Coordinates of C-alpha atoms in Angstrom, one line a residue:
X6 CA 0.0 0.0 0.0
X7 CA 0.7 3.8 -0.3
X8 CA 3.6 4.4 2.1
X9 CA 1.2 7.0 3.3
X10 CA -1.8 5.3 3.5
X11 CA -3.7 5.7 6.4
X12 CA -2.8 2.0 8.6
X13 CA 1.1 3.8 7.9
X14 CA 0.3 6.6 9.9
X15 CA 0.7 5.9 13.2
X16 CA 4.2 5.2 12.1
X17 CA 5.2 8.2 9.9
X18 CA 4.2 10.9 12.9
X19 CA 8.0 9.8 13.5
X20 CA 10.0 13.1 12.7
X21 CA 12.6 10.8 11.1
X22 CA 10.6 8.6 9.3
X23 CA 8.9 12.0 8.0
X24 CA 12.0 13.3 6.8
X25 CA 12.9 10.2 5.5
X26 CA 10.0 9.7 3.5
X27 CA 10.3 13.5 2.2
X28 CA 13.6 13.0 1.3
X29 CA 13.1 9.4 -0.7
X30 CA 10.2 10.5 -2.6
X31 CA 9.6 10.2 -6.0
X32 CA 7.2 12.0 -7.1
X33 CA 6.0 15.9 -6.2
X34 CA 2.9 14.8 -5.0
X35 CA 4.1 12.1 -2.1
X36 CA 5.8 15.7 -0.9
X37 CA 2.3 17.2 -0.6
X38 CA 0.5 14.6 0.5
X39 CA 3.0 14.5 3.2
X40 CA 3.0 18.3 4.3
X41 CA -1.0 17.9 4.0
X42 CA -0.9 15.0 6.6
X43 CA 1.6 16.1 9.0
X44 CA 2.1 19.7 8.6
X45 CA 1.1 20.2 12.4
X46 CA 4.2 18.0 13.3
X47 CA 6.7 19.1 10.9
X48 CA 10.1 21.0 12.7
X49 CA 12.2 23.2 10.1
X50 CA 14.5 20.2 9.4
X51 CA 11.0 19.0 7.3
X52 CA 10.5 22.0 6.0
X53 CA 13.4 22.8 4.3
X54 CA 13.8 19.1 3.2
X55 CA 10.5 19.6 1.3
X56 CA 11.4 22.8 -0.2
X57 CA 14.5 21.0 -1.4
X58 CA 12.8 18.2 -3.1
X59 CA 10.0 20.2 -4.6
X60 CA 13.1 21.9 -6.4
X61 CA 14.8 18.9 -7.1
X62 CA 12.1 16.9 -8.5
X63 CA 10.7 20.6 -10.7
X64 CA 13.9 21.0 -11.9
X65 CA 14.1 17.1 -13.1
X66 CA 10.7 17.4 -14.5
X67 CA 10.5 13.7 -13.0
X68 CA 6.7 15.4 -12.0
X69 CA 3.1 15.6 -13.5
X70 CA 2.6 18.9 -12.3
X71 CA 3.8 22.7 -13.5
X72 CA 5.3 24.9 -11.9
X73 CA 2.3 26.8 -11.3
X74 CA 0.0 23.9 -10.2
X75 CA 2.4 23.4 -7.4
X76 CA 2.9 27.1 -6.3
X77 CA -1.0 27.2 -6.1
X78 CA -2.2 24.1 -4.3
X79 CA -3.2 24.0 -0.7
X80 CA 0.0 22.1 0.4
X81 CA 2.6 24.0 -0.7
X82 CA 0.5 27.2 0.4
X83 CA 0.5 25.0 3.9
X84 CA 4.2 24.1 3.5
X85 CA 4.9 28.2 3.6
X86 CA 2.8 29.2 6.4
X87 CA 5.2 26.3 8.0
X88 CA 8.0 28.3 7.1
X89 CA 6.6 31.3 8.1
X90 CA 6.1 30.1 11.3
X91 CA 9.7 28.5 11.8
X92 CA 11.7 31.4 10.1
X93 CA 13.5 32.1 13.1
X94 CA 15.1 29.1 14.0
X95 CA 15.8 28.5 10.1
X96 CA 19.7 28.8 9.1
X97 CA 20.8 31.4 6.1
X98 CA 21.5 28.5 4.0
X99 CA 18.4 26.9 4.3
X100 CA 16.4 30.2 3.8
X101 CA 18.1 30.8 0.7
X102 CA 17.2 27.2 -0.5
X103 CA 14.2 28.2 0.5
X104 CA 13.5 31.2 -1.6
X105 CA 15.8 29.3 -4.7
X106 CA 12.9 27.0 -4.9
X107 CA 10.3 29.7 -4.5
X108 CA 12.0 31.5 -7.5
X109 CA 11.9 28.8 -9.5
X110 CA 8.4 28.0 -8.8
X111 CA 7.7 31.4 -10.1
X112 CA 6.7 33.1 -7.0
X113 CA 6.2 36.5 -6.9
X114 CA 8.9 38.6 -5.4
X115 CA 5.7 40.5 -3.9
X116 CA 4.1 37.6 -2.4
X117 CA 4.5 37.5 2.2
X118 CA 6.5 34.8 2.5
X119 CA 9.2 35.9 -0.1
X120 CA 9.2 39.5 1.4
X121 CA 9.9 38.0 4.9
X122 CA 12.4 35.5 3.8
X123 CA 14.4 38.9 1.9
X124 CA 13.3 40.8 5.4
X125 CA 14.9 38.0 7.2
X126 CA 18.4 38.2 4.9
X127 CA 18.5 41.6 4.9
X128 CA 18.8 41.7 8.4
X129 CA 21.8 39.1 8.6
X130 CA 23.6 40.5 5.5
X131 CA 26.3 40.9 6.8
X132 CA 26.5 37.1 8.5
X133 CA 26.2 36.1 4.6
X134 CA 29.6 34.6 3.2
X135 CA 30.9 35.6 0.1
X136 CA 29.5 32.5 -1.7
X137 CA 26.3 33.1 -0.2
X138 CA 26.1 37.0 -1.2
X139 CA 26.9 35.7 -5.2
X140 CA 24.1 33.2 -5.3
X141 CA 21.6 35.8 -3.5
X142 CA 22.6 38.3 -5.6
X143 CA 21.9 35.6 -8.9
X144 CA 18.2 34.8 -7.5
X145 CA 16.7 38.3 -6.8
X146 CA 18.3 39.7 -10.2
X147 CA 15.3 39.2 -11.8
X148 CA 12.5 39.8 -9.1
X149 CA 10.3 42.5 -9.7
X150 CA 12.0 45.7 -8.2
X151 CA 10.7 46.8 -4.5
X152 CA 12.4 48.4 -2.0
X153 CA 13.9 45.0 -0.1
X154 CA 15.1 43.5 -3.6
X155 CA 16.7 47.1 -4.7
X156 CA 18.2 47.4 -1.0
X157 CA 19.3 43.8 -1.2
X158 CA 21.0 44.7 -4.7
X159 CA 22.5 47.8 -3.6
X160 CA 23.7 46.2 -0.2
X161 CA 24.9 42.6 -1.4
X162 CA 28.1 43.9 -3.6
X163 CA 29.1 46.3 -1.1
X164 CA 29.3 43.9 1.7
X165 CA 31.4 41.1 -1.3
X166 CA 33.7 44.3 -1.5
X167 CA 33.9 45.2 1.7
X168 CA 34.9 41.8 3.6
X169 CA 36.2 40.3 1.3
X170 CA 39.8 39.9 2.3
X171 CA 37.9 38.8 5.8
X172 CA 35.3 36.4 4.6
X173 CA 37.4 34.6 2.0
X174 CA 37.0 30.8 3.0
X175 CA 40.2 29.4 1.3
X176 CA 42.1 29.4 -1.7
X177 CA 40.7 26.9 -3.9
X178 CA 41.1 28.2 -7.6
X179 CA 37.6 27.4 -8.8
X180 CA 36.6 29.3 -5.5
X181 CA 38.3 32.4 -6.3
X182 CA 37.2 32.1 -10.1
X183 CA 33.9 32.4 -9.0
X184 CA 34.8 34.8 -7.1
X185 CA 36.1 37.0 -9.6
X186 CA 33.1 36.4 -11.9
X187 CA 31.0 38.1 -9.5
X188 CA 33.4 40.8 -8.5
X189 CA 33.8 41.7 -12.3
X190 CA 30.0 41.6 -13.4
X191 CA 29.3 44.3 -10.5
X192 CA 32.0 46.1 -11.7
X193 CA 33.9 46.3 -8.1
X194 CA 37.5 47.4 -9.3
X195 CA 39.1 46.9 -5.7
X196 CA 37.7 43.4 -5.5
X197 CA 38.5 42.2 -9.2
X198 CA 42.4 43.4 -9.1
X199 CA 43.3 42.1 -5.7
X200 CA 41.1 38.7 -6.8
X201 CA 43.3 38.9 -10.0
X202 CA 46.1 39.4 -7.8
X203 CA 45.5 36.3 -6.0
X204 CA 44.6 34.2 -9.0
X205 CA 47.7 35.5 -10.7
X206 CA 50.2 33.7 -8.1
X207 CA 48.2 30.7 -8.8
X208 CA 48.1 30.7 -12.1
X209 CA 49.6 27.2 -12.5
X210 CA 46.6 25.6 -11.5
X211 CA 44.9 27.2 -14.6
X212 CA 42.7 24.9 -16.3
X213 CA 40.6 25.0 -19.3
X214 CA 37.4 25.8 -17.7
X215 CA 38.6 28.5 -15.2
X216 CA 40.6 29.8 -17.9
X217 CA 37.4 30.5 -20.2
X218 CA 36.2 32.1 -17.3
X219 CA 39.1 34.3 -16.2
X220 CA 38.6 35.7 -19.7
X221 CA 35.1 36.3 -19.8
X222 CA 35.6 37.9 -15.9
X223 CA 38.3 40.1 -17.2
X224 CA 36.4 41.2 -20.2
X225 CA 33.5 42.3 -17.4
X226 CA 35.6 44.5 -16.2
X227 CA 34.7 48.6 -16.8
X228 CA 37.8 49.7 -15.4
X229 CA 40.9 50.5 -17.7
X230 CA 44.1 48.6 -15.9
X231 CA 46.6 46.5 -17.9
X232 CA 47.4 45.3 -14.4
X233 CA 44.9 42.8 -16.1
X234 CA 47.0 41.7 -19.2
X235 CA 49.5 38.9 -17.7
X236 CA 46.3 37.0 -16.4
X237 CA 44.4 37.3 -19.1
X238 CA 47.3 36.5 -21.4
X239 CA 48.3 33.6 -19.4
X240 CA 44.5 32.2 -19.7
X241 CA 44.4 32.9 -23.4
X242 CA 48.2 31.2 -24.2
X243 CA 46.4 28.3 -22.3
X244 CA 43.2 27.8 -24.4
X245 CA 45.7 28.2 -27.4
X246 CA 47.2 25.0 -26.0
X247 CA 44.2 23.2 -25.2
X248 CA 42.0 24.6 -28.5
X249 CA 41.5 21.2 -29.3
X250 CA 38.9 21.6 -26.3
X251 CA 37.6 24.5 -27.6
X252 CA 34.1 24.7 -29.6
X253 CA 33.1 27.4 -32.3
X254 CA 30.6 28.4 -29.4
X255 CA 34.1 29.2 -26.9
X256 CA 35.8 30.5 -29.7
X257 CA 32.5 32.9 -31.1
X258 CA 31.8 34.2 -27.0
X259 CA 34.6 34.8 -26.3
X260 CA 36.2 36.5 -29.5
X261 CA 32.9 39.0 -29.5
X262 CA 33.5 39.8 -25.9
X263 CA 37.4 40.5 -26.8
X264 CA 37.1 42.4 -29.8
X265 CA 34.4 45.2 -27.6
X266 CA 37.2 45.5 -25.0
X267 CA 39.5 46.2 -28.3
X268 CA 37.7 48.7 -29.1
X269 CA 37.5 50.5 -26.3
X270 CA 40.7 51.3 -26.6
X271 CA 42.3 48.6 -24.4
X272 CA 45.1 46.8 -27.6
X273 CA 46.0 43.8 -24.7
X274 CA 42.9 42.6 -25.6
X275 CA 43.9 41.9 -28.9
X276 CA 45.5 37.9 -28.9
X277 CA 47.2 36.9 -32.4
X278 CA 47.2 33.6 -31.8
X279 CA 43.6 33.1 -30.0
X280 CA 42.2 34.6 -33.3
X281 CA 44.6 32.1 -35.5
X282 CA 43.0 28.8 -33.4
X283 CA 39.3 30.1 -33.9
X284 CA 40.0 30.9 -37.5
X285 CA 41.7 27.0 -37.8
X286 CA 39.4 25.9 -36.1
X287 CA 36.6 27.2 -38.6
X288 CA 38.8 26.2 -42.0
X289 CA 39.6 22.2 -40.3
X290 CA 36.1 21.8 -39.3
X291 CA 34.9 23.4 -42.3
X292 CA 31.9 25.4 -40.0
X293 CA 30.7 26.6 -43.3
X294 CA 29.8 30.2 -44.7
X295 CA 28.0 31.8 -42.2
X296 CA 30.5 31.0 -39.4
X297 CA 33.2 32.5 -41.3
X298 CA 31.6 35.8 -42.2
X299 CA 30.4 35.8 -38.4
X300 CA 34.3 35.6 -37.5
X301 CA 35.5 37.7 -40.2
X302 CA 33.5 40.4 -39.0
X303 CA 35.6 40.3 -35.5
X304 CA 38.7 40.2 -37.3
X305 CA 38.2 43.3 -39.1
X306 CA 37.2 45.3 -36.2
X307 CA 40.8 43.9 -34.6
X308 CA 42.6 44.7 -38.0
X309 CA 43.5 41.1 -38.1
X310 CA 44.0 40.0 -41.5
X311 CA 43.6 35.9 -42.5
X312 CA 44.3 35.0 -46.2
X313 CA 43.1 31.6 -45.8
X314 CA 39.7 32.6 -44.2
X315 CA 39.3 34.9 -47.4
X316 CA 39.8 32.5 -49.6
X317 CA 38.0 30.1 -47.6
X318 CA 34.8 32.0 -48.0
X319 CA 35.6 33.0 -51.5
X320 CA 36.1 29.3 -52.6
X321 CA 32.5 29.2 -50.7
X322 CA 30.9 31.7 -53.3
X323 CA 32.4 29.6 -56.1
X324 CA 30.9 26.8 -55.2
X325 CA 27.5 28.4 -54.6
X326 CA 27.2 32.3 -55.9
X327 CA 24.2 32.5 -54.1
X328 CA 26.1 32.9 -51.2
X329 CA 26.6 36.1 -52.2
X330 CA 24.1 36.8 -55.2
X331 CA 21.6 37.0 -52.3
X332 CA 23.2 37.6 -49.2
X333 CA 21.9 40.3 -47.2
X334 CA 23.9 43.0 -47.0
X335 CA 25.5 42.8 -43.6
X336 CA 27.2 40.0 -45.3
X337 CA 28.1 41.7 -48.3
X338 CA 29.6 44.3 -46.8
X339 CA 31.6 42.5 -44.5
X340 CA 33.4 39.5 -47.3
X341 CA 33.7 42.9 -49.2
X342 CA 35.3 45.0 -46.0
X343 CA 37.6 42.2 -45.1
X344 CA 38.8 42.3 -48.7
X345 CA 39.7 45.5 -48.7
X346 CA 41.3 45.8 -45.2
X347 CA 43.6 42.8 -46.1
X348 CA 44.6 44.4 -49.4
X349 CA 43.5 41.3 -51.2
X350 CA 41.5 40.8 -54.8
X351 CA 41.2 36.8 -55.1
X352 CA 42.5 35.7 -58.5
X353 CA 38.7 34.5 -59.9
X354 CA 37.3 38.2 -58.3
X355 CA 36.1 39.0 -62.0
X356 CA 33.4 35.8 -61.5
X357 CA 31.6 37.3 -58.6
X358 CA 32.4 41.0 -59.2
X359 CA 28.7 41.7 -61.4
X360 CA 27.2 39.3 -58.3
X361 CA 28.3 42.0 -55.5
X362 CA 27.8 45.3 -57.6
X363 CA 24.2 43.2 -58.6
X364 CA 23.5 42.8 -54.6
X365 CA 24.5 46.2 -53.5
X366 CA 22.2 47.9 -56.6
X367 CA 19.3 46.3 -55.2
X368 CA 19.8 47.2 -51.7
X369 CA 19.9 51.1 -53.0
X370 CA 16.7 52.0 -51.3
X371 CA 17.9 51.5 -47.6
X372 CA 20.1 55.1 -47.0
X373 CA 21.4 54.2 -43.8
X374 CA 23.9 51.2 -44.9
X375 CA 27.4 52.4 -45.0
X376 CA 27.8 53.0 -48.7
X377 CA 30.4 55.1 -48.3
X378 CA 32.3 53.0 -46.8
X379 CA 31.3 50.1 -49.0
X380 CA 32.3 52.2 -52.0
X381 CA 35.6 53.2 -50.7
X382 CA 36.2 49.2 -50.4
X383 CA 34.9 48.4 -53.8
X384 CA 37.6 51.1 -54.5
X385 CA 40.4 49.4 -53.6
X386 CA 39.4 46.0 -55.0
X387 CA 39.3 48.3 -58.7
X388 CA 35.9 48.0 -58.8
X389 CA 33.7 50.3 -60.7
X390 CA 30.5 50.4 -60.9
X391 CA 29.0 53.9 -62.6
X392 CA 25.9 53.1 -61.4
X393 CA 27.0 52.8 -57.5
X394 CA 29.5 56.2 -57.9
X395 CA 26.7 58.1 -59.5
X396 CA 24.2 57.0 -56.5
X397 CA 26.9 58.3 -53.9
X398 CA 27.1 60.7 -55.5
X399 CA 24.0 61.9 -55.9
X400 CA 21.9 65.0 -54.7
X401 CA 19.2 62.4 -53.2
X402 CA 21.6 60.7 -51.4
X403 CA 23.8 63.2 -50.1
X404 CA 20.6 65.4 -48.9
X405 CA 19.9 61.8 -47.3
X406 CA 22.8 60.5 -46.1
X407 CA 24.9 63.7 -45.2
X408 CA 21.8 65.4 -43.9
X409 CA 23.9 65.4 -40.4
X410 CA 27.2 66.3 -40.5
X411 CA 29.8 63.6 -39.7
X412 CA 33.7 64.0 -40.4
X413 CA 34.2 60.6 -40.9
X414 CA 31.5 60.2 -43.7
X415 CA 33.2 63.6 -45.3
X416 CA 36.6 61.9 -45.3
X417 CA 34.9 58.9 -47.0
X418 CA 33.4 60.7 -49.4
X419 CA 36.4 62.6 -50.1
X420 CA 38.4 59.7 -50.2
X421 CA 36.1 57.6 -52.9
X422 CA 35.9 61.4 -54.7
X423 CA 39.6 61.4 -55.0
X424 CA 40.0 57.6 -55.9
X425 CA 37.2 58.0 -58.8
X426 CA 38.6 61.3 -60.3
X427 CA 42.2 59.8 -60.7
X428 CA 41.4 56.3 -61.3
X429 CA 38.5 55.8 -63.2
X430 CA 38.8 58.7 -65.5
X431 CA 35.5 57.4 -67.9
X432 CA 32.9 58.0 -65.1
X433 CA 30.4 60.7 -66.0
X434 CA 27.6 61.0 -63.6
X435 CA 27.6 63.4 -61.0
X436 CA 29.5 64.5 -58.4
X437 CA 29.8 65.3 -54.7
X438 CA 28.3 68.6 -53.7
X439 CA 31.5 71.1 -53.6
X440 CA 30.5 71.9 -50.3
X441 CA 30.7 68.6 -48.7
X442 CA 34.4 68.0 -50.4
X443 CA 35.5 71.4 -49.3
X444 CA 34.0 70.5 -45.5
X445 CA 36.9 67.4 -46.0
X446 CA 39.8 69.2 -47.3
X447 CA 40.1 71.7 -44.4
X448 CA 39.4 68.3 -42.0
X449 CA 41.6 66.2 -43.2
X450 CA 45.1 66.2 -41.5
X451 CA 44.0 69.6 -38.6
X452 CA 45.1 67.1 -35.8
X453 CA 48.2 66.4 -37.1
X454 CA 49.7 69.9 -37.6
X455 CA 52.5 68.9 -35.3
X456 CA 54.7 65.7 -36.4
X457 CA 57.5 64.0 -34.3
X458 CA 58.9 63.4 -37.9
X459 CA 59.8 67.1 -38.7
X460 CA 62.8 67.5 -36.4
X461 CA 64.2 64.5 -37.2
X462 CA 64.1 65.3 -41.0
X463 CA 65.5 69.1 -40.6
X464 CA 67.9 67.3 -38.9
X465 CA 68.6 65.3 -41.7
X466 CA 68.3 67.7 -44.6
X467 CA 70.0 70.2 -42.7
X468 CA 67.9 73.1 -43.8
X469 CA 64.3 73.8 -42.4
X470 CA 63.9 75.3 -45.5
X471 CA 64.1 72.1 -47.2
X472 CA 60.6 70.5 -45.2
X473 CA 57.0 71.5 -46.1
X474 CA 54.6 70.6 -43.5
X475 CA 50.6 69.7 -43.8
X476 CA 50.9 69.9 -47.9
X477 CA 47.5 69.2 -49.1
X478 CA 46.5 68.5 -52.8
X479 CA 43.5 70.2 -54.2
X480 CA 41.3 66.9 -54.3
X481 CA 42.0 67.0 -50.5
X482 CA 45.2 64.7 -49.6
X483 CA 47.6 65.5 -46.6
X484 CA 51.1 65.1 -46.5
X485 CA 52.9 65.6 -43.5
X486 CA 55.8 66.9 -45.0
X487 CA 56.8 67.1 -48.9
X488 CA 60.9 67.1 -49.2
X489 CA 62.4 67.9 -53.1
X490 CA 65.5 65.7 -53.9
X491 CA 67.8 66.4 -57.2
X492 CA 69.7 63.9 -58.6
X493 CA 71.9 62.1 -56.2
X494 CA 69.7 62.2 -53.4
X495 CA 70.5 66.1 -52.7
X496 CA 68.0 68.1 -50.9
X497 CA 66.4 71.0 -52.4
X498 CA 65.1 74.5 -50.5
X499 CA 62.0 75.4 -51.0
X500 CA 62.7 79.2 -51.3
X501 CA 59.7 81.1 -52.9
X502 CA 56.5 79.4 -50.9
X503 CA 54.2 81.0 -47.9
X504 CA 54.1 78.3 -45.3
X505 CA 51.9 81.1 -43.7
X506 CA 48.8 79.6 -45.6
X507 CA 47.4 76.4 -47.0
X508 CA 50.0 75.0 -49.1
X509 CA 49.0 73.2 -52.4
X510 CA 51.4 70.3 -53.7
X511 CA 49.6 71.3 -57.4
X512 CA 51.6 74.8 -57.2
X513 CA 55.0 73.5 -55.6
X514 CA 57.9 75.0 -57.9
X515 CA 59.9 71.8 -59.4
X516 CA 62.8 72.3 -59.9
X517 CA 64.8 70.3 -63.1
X518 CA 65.6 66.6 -62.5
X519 CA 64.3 66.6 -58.8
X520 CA 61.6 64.6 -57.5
X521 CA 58.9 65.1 -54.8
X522 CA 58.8 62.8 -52.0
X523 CA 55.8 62.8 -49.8
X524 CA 56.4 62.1 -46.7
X525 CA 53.7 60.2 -43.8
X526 CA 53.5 59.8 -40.6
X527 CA 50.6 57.1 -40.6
X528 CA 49.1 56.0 -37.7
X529 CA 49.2 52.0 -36.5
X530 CA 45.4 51.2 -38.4
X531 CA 46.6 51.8 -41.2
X532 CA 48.5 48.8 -41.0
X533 CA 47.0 45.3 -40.6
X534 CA 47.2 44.3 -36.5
X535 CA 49.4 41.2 -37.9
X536 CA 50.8 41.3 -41.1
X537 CA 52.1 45.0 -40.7
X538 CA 51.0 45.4 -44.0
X539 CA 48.6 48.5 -45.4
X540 CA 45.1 48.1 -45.3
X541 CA 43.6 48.5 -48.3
X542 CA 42.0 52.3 -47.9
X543 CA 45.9 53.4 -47.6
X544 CA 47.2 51.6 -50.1
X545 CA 44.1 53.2 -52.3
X546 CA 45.4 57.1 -50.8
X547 CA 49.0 56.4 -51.5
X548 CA 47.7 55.0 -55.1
X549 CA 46.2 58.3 -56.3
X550 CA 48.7 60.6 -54.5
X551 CA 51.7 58.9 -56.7
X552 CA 49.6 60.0 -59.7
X553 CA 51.0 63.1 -58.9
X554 CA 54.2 62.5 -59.9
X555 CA 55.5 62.2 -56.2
X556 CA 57.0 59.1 -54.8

């Protein structure tokens, strides 16, 4: 018979046999039947045990009721006026237990018996241990707000930060992992270094798991400190080692999270050969298109150029043109984008070129893509399409597009103007609005009026005389400096020019059998993050300059 049938019962008013019976069960409903029959003798030891099994079994799904059909049936609504009554004699642990399984049973953060349980923490808060205040902090993150969950929020990282160095308990490194997960998502600086600290001197017990989460930890972080660098380093160089471990998932999370810290302006973040394993990892286990673009994208935005990946995907779009025929553009632009920042034009790029000036055409209706940009790129692939320079540079789109004033669309514009007038000479649509390219030329180059190149080359020459500074062309290029050597390699003075206004290279005097040398400062992007080559928008400005005749 039922174990709590009814000639059972003068057995099971046993506490022990109650708890036993609660703990062995099976099945949520020998739980309720339980609290429904002996409720009235039931200590906190039963109570918690019950909360703990409701969970246990919920979470298993090894039930035939929801969630919801528990929270609302008489027992369970028994079982909490039990706790209720017992909350004082209940442990911290327990009462978290508690309120995890009330939180998973979908319990309103408003109900009584979760308000006095928070009450009931609040007021030991700071009795809580660290690994108590992380798992708090996890279940009330998404209770509805009210003033004990938005006290409990506030209060629960300031006591981690404050005692931590007093409440640590041990030194185990999955411990202080966790640790440091928690200290970095609640953006407590103090906590997170002297945690990274720690960590650091045990870095040899590093392994794969606590590694992928030292990364993702340090990437929480808001605070600018390469203090950071030799653990996160350390934990990168050791999934590097162990990428066999690695899936496109630990590769893709982790990357995305990187590449945001990059850009913030934090270059440690940046890990050559972390981005080398994922994009191996892609090619070997042939992940297929998608994945590529997806990790071709975060490469560009570190300047990290990978010739196999290119031609990876382009060996793709052989195989299928559709893959790009009718891509959407954020795919488009990005195959097109990485192209150009690595400088590359695949040797079969005539086969899909009419595919991607095709797929851009009929995306002309959307003004706020970066066309710009995407012409500029086409640009340095020597790719023309008339009808794509004539839309850029039309009235429509430049009322549409340039509508609010940007200096880096300007200096796109100006650059694709420059790259179209000197390189594709039979283009005869319109062109920019004079305004616009005018806005460029006096942009381009004003913050680099001072260059730690021009002492160093007076130096040199031995005549300042013999050094223009910020020479601009009249389709808007800057030189740093413009130098005129004569045969032999002799410098030449430049004698008869006002370097009291806007110097033009066009109306340099050139002198017989000497030669203009333009000479650049250029900053670090221009170069690819690995190959130390020029990206492809350089390459395109140097390009049209030396159609001046300098070198």
């Amino acid at each position: 018979r039922d174990n709590f049938g009814t000639e059972a019962q003068s057995v099971q008013t046993s506490p022990d046999i109650l708890l036993k019976n609660i703990k062995s069960a099976t099945d949520i409903s020998d739980i309720l039947l339980s609290v429904k029959m002996h409720h009235n003798i039931m200590n906190c030891r039963h109570v918690i045990q019950a909360f703990r099994a409701i969970f246990a079994l919920q979470k298993s799904e090894y039930t035939n009721m929801s969630n919801g059909e528990v929270s609302r049936s008489s027992e369970f609504k028994t079982l909490c006026h039990e706790l209720k009554k017992q909350i004082r004699t209940i442990g911290i642990d327990d009462r978290i237990d508690a309120l995890k399984t009330l939180s998973f049973l979908g319990v309103s953060a408003n109900t009584k018996i979760v308000q006095i349980l928070l009450q009931t923490l609040t007021k030991d808060i700071v009795e809580l241990s660290l690994q108590q205040i992380t798992f708090l902090d996890f279940l009330i993150k998404d209770f509805v707000k009210g003033p004990l969950v938005e006290a409990l929020q506030i209060a629960l990282p300031m006591i981690f930060d404050a005692y931590l160095h007093t409440k640590m308990e041990g030194d185990s490194f999955q411990y202080l992992t966790d640790l440091l997960h928690y200290a970095t998502r609640k953006n407590l600086s103090g906590a997170s270094l002297y945690l990274i600290d720690t960590i650091m001197k045990k870095r040899q017990e590093m392994d794969f798991k606590s590694a992928k989460s030292i990364i993702r930890s340090i990437c929480e972080l808001k605070v600018d400190d390469s203090r950071h660098r030799p653990l996160l380093h350390h934990a990168l160089d050791l999934m590097v080692e162990n990428r066999s471990n690695c899936t496109y998932q630990d590769f893709d999370i982790l990357i995305s999270k990187m590449v945001n810290k990059f850009l913030d302006r934090n270059p440690y973040f940046y890990h050559e050969e972390f981005l080398n394993s994922a994009i191996n990892f892609i090619l070997s286990n042939d992940c297929g298109f998608n994945e590529s673009v997806w990790m071709l994208r975060k490469a560009i935005k570190f300047g990290h150029v990978s010739y196999e990946l290119l031609d990876y995907l382009f060996a793709k779009i052989e195989q299928d043109p559709k893959l790009i025929a009718e891509s959407g553009t954020l795919v488009l632009f990005t195959f097109i984008k990485g192209l150009s920042q690595a400088d590359y034009r695949p040797a079969n790029w005539q086969m899909i070129e009419p595919l991607v000036i095709k797929n851009a055409l009929s995306h002309k209706h959307q003004w706020n893509l970066p066309w710009i940009n995407f012409m500029r790129d086409l640009c340095t692939l020597d790719t023309w399409s008339l009808e794509l320079i004539g839309f850029i540079f039309s009235p429509e789109f430049q009322e549409n597009y340039l509508k609010e004033y940007s200096i880096f669309d300007h200096l796109q514009l100006m650059s694709v103007y420059q790259a179209v007038k000197m390189l594709c000479p039979w283009y005869n649509g319109p062109w920019p609005d004079t305004h616009a390219i005018d806005l460029a030329i006096k942009a381009n180059g004003i913050h680099l009026m001072e260059s730690p190149l021009r002492d160093s080359l007076i130096q040199g020459l031995g005549d300042k005389r013999c050094v223009l500074n910020g020479v601009s062309t009249k389709l808007g290029h800057y030189i740093d400096h413009v130098i005129s050597l004569r045969k032999g390699g002799y410098p030449v003075a430049f004698t008869n020019v006002d370097t009291n206004t806007q110097i033009f290279l066009e109306d340099l005097p050139r002198a017989e059998d000497s030669t203009i040398v333009a000479v650049f400062n250029l900053p670090s992007f221009a170069f690819a993050i690995n190959t130390n080559k020029l990206k492809g928008s350089f390459r395109l400005m140097l390009q049209t300059l030396e159609l001046y005749g300098t070198t």
